Short mmCIF file of C-alpha atoms in Angstrom, two decimals:
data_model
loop_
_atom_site.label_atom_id
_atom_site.label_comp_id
_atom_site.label_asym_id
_atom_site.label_seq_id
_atom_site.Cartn_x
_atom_site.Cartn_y
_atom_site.Cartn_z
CA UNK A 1 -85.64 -0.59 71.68
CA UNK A 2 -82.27 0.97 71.81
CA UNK A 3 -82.58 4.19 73.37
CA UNK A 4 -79.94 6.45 72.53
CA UNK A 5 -79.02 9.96 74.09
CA UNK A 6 -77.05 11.99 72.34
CA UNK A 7 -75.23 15.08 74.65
CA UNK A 8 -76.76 18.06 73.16
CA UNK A 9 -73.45 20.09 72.40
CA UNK A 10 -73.64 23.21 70.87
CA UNK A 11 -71.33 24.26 68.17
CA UNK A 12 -69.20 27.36 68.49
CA UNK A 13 -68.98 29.50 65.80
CA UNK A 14 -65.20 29.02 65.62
CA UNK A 15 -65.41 25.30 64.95
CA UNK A 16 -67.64 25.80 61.88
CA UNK A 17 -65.44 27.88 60.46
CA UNK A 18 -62.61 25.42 61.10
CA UNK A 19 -64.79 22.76 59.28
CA UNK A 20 -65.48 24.72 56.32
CA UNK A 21 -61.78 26.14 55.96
CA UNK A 22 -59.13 23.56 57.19
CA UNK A 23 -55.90 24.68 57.78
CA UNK A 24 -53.68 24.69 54.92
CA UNK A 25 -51.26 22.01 54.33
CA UNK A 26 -47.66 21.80 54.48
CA UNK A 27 -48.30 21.17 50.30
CA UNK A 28 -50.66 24.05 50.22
CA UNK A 29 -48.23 26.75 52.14
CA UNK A 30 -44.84 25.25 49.52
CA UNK A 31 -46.99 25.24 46.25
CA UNK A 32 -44.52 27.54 44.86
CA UNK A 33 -41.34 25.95 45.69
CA UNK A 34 -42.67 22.60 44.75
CA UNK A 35 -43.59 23.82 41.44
CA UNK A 36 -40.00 25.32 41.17
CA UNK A 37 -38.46 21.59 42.20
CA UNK A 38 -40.75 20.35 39.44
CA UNK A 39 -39.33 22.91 36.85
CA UNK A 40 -35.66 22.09 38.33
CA UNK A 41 -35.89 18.00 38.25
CA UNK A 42 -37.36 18.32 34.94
CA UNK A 43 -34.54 20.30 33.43
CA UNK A 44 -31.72 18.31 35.57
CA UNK A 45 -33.36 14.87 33.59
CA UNK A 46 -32.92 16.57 30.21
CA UNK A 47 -29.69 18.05 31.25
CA UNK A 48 -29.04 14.13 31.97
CA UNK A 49 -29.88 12.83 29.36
CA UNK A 50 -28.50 15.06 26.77
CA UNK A 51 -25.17 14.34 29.40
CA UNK A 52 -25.89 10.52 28.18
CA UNK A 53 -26.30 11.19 25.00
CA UNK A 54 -23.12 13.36 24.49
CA UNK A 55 -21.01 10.28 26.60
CA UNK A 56 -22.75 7.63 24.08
CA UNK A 57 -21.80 9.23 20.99
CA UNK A 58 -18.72 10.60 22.00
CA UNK A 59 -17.77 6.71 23.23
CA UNK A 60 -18.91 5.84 19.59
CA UNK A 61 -16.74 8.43 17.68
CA UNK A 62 -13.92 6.82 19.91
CA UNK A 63 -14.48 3.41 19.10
CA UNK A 64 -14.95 4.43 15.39
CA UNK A 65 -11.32 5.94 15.72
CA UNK A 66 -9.99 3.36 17.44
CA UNK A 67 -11.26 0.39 14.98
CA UNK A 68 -9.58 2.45 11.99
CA UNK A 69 -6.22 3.03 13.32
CA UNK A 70 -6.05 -0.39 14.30
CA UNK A 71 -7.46 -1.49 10.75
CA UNK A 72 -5.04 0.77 9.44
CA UNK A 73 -1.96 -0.13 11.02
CA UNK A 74 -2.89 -3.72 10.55
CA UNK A 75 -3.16 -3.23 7.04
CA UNK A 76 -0.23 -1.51 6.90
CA UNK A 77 1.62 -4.11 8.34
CA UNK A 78 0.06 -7.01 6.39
CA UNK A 79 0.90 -5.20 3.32
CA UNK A 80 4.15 -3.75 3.35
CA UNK A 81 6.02 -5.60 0.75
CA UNK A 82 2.80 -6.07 -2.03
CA UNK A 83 3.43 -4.06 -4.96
CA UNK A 84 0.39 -4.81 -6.85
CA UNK A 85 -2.32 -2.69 -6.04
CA UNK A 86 -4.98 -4.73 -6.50
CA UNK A 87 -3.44 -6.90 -3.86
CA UNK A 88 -2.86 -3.80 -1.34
CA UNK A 89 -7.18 -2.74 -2.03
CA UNK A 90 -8.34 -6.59 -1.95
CA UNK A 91 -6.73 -7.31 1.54
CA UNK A 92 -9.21 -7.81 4.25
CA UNK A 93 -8.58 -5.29 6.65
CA UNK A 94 -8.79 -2.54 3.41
CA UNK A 95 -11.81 -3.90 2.80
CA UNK A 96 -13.54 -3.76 6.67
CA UNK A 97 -11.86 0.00 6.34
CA UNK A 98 -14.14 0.55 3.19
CA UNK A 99 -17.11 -1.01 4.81
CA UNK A 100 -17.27 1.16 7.76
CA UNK A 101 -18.58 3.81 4.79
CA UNK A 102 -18.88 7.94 5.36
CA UNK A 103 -18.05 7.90 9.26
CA UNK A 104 -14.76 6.70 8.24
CA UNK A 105 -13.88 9.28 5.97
CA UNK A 106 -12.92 12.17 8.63
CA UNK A 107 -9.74 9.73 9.67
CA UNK A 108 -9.05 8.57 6.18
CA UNK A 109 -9.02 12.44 5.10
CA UNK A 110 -6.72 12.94 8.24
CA UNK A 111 -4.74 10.15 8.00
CA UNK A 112 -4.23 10.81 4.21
CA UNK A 113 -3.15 14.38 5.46
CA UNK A 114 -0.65 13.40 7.92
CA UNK A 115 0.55 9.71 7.25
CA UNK A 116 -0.04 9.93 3.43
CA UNK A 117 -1.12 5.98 3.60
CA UNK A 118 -3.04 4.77 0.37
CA UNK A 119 -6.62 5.65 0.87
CA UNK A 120 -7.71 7.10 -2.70
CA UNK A 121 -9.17 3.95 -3.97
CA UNK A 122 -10.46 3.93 -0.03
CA UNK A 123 -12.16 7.18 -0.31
CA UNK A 124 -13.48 7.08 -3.76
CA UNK A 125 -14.83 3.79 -2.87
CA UNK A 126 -17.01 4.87 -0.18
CA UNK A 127 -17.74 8.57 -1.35
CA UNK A 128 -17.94 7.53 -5.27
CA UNK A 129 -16.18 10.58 -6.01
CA UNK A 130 -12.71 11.84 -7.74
CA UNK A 131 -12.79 15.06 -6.78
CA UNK A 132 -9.62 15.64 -8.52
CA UNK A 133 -9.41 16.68 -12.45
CA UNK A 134 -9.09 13.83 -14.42
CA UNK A 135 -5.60 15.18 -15.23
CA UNK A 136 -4.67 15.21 -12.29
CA UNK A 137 -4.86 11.35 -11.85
CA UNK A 138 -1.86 9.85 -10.91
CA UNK A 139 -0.34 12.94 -9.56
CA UNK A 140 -0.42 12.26 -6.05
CA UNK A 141 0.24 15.05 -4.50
CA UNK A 142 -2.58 17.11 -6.70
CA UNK A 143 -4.97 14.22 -5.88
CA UNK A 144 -4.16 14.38 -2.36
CA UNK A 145 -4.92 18.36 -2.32
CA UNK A 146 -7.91 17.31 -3.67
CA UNK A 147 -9.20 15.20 -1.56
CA UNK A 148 -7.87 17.08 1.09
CA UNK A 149 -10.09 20.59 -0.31
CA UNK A 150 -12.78 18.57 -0.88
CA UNK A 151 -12.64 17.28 2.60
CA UNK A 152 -12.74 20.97 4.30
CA UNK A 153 -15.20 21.88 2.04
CA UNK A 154 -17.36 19.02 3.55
CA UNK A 155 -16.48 20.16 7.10
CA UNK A 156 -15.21 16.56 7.88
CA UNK A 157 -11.62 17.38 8.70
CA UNK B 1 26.52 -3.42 9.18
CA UNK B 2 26.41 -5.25 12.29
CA UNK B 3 23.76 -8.07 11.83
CA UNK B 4 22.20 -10.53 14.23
CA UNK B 5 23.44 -13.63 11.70
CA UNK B 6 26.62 -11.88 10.28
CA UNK B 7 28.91 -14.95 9.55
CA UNK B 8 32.73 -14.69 9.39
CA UNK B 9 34.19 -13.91 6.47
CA UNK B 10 30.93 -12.91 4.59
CA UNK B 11 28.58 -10.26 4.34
CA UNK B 12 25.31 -12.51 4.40
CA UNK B 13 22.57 -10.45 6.70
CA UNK B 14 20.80 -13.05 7.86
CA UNK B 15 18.20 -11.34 10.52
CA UNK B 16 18.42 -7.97 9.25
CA UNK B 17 14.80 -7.44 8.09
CA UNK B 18 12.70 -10.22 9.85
CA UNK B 19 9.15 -8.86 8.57
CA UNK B 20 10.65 -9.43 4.64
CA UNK B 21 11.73 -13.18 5.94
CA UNK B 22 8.48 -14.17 7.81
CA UNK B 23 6.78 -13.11 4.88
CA UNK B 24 9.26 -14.84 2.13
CA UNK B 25 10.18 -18.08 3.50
CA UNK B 26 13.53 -18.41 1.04
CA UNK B 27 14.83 -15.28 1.59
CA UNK B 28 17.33 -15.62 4.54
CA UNK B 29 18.39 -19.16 3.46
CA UNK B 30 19.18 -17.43 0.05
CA UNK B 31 21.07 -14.56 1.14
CA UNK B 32 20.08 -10.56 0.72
CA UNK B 33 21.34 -7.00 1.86
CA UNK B 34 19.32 -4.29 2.42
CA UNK B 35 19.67 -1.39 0.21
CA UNK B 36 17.04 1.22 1.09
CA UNK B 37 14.74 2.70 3.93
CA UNK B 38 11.37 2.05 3.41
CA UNK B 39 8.93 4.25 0.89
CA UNK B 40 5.72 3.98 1.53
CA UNK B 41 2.92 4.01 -0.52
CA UNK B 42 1.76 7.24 -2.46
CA UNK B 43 0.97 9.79 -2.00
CA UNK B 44 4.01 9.19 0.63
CA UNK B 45 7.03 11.68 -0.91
CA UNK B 46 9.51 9.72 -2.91
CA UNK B 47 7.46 6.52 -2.93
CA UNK B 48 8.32 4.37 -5.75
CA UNK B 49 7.39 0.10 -6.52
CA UNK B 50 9.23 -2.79 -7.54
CA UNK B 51 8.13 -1.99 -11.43
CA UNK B 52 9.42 1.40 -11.34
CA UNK B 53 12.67 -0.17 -9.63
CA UNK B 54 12.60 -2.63 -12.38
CA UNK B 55 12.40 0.15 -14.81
CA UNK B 56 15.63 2.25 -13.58
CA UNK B 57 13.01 4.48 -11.83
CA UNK B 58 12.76 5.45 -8.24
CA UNK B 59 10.64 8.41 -8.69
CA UNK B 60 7.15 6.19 -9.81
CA UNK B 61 4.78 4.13 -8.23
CA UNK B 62 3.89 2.49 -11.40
CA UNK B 63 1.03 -0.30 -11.66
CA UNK B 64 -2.18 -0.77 -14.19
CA UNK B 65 -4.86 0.52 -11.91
CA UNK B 66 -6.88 3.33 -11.52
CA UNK B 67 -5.73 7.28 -11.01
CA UNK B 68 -1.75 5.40 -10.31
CA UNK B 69 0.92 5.92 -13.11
CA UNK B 70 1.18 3.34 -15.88
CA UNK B 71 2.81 4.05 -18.97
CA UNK B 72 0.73 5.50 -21.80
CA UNK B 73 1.55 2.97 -24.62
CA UNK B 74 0.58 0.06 -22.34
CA UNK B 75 -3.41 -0.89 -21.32
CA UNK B 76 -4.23 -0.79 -18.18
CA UNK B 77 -4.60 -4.36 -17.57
CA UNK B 78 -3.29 -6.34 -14.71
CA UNK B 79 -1.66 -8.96 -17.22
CA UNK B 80 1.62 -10.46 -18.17
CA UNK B 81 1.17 -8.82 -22.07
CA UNK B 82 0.78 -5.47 -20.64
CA UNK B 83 3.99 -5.48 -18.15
CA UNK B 84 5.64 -6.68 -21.29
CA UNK B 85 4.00 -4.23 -23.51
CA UNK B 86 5.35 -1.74 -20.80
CA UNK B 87 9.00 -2.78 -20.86
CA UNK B 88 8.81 -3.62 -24.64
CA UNK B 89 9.06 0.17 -25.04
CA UNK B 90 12.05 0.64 -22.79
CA UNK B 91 13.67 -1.34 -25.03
CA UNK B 92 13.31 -4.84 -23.44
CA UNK B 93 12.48 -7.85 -25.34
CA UNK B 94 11.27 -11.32 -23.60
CA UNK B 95 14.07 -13.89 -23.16
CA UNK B 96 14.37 -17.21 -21.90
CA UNK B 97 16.78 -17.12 -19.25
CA UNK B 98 18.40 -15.41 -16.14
CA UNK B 99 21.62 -16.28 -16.78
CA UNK B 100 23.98 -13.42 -16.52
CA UNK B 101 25.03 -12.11 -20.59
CA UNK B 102 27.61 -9.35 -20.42
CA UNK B 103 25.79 -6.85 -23.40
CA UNK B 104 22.72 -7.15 -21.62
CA UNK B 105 20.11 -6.14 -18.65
CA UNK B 106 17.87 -8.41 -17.78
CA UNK B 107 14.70 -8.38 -15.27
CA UNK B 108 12.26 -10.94 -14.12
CA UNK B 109 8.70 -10.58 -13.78
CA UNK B 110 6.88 -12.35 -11.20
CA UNK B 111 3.53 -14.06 -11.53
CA UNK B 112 1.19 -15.83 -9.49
CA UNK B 113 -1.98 -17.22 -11.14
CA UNK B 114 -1.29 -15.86 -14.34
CA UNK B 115 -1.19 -12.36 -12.18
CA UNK B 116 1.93 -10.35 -13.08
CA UNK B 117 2.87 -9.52 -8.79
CA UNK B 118 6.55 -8.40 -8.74
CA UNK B 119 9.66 -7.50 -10.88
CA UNK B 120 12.91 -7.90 -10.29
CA UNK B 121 16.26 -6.33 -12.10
CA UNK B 122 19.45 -7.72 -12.64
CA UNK B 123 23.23 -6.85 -11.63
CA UNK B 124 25.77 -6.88 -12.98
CA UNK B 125 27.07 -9.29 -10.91
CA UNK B 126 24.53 -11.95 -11.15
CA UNK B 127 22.39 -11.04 -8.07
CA UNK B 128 19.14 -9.21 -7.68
CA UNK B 129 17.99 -6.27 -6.85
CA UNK B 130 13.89 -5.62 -5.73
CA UNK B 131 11.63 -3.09 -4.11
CA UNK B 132 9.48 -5.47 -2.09
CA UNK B 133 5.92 -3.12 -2.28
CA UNK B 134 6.47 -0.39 0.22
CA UNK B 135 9.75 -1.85 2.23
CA UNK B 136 13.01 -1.45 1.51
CA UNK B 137 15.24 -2.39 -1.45
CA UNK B 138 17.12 -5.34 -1.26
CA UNK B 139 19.91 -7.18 -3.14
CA UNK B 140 18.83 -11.08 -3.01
CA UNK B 141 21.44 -13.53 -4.48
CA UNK B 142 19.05 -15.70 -5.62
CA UNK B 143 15.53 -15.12 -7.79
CA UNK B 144 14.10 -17.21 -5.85
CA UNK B 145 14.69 -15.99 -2.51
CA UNK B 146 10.97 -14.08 -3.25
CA UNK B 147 9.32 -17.03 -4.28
CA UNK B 148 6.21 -17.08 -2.05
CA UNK B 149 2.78 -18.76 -2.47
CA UNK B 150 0.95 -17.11 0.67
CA UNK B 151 -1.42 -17.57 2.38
CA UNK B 152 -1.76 -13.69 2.75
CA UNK B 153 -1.68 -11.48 4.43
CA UNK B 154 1.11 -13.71 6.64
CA UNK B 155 3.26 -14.96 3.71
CA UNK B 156 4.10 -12.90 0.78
CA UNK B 157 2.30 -14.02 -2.59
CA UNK B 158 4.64 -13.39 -5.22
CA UNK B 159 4.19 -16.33 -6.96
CA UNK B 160 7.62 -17.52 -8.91
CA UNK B 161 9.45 -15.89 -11.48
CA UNK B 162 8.05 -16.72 -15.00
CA UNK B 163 8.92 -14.55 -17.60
CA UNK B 164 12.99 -12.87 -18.32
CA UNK B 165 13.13 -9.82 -20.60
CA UNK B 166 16.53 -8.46 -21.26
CA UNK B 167 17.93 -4.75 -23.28
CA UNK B 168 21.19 -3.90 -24.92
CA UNK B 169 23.15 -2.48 -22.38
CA UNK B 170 23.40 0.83 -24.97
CA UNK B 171 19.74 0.70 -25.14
CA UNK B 172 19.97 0.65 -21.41
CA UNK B 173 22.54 3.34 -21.28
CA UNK B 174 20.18 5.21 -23.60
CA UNK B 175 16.58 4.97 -21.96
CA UNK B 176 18.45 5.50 -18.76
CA UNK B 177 19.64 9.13 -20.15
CA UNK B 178 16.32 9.74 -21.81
CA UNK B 179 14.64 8.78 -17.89
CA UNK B 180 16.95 11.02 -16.16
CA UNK B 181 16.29 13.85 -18.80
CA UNK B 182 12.35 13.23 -17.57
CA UNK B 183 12.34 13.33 -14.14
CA UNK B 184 14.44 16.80 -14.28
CA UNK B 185 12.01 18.04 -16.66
CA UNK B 186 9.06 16.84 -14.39
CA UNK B 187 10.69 17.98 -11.19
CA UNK B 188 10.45 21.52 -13.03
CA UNK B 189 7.26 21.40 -14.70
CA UNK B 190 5.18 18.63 -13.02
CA UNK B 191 2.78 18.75 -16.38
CA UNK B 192 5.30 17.76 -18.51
CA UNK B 193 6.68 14.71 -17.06
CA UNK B 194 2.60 13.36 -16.11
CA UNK B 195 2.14 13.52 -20.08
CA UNK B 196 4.06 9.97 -20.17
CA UNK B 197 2.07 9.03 -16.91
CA UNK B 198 -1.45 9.83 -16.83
CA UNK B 199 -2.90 8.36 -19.64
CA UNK B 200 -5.37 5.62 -21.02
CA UNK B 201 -7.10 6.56 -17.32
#
């Protein structure tokens, strides 16, 4: 048999204590300021991501721009000697201007405003609305007012 | 006017407006002038079409559709009975020629498919004068220098001339008066002069 001897050592009081309460910790002592970093990283990744989201749909709002000037201009080139206006409202790029629906109307509004193109069978496609008195139809300039009003009543332009 | 194709001893523009050749084939080989700046459509200021032209009018955009002006005592139907209907009442009556009679105006009315696209109006020289959509006026020498079968958007779709209405040139004389006497009164009060425009919506 094995003996075994063990050295008798006698505890000091200050070990015990050293035992039962170890020294705090580097995360113990910075509890506080870690807790602050928490708070802080947290609001920097919602502070990010609302960045991101601002970039995303401000990118999309430009590309939305972009696609109807160049529609636009394309259609106004395509179409500049048709007199018939089922002709001007049936060509293609009219038609991808209709399709891109409500979003579009802020730049047809505008564009109505300051190029005076032909966008009332445009808008009153997408909107299904003559906002106009049905007087007023085929005066232009009242329609355009119209339309216009109408518009800034909507906040769109 | 200085022009790319000017030849000696004539006054033929030959490269003046190369958008209204590319997109009718004829035109250059047939001969033309420019006579106007370019419109635009409404609600551009001053905007006018090829049927108001036509008509002796420059202050209209006029066509069968929707919330644009159309004469009340035709239907608003994109047909070749309801241009004539429209011009029957200006005092034109449907003819069988071009051919240039001294007593009388004459314009053409262009049609594709059975669909009425374009008008044209006579001079009193023989030659032609259009408003090609929202482009500029021009004087072509021929009626056929707009003859155009497309394909659109790249080539103009006019289709050929197919019907020839002509007026008394004292009818003429006399609508012309009575269309002047409008447009002042509409210039002053814009209700009055939409009366003759904004029905049969």
């Amino acid at each position: 048999m094995l003996a075994c001897t063990l050295p008798n050592i006698e505890p000091e009081a200050g070990d015990i204590k050293e035992w039962h309460e170890p020294a705090p910790s580097w995360a113990m002592l910075h509890r506080a300021d870690i807790d602050e970093l928490k708070v802080a990283e947290r609001a920097f990744a919602r502070a990010l991501a609302a960045a991101h989201r601002r970039t995303t749909t401000g990118s999309r709002i430009q590309d939305l721009k972009s696609h109807f000037v160049r529609l636009a201009d394309e259609w106004s080139q395509e179409t500049g000697h048709i007199s018939s206006a089922s002709d001007l409202i049936g060509n293609a790029k009219y038609q991808q201007i209709i399709q891109l629906g409500w979003p579009a109307i802020p730049y047809l509004l505008d564009d109505l405003e300051h190029n005076k193109r032909f966008w009332f069978p445009a808008l009153a496609a997408i909107t299904g609305l003559r906002p106009f008195d049905s007087s007023d139809a085929s005066n232009y300039q009242r329609m355009t007012e119209a339309w216009l009003r109408w518009g800034r009543r909507k906040g769109l332009i | 006017m200085a022009a790319l194709g000017e030849t000696e001893g004539t006054n033929i523009i030959l490269a003046a407006l190369p958008q209204l050749e590319y997109s009718f084939g004829k035109l250059a080989a047939a001969g033309y002038e420019k006579t106007s700046e370019r419109t635009g459509y409404p609600p551009s200021l001053g905007s006018y079409n090829c049927i108001a032209w036509a008509a002796d009018d420059a202050h209209h955009f006029m066509w069968p559709a929707p919330d644009l002006e159309w004469p009340f005592w035709s239907p608003r139907i994109e047909s070749r009975a309801a241009f004539v209907a429209a011009f029957k009442w200006l005092g034109y009556r449907v003819c069988n020629n071009s051919r240039v009679e001294f007593w009388f105006h004459k314009v053409a009315l262009y049609e594709l498919a059975g669909s009425p696209k374009h008008m044209a109006r006579q001079l009193r020289d023989g030659t032609w004068t259009s408003k090609c959509g929202g482009a500029e006026d021009i004087t072509h020498y021929t009626l056929d220098a707009l003859e155009s079968y497309g394909p659109s958007p790249a080539k103009g779709e006019y289709g050929r001339a197919e019907i020839y209405m002509k007026r008394f040139i004292l009818v003429s004389w006399a609508v012309q008066f009575l269309q002047w006497l409008e447009w002042k009164l509409e210039s002053a009060w814009p209700h009055l002069g939409f009366l003759i425009w904004r029905k049969r919506q």
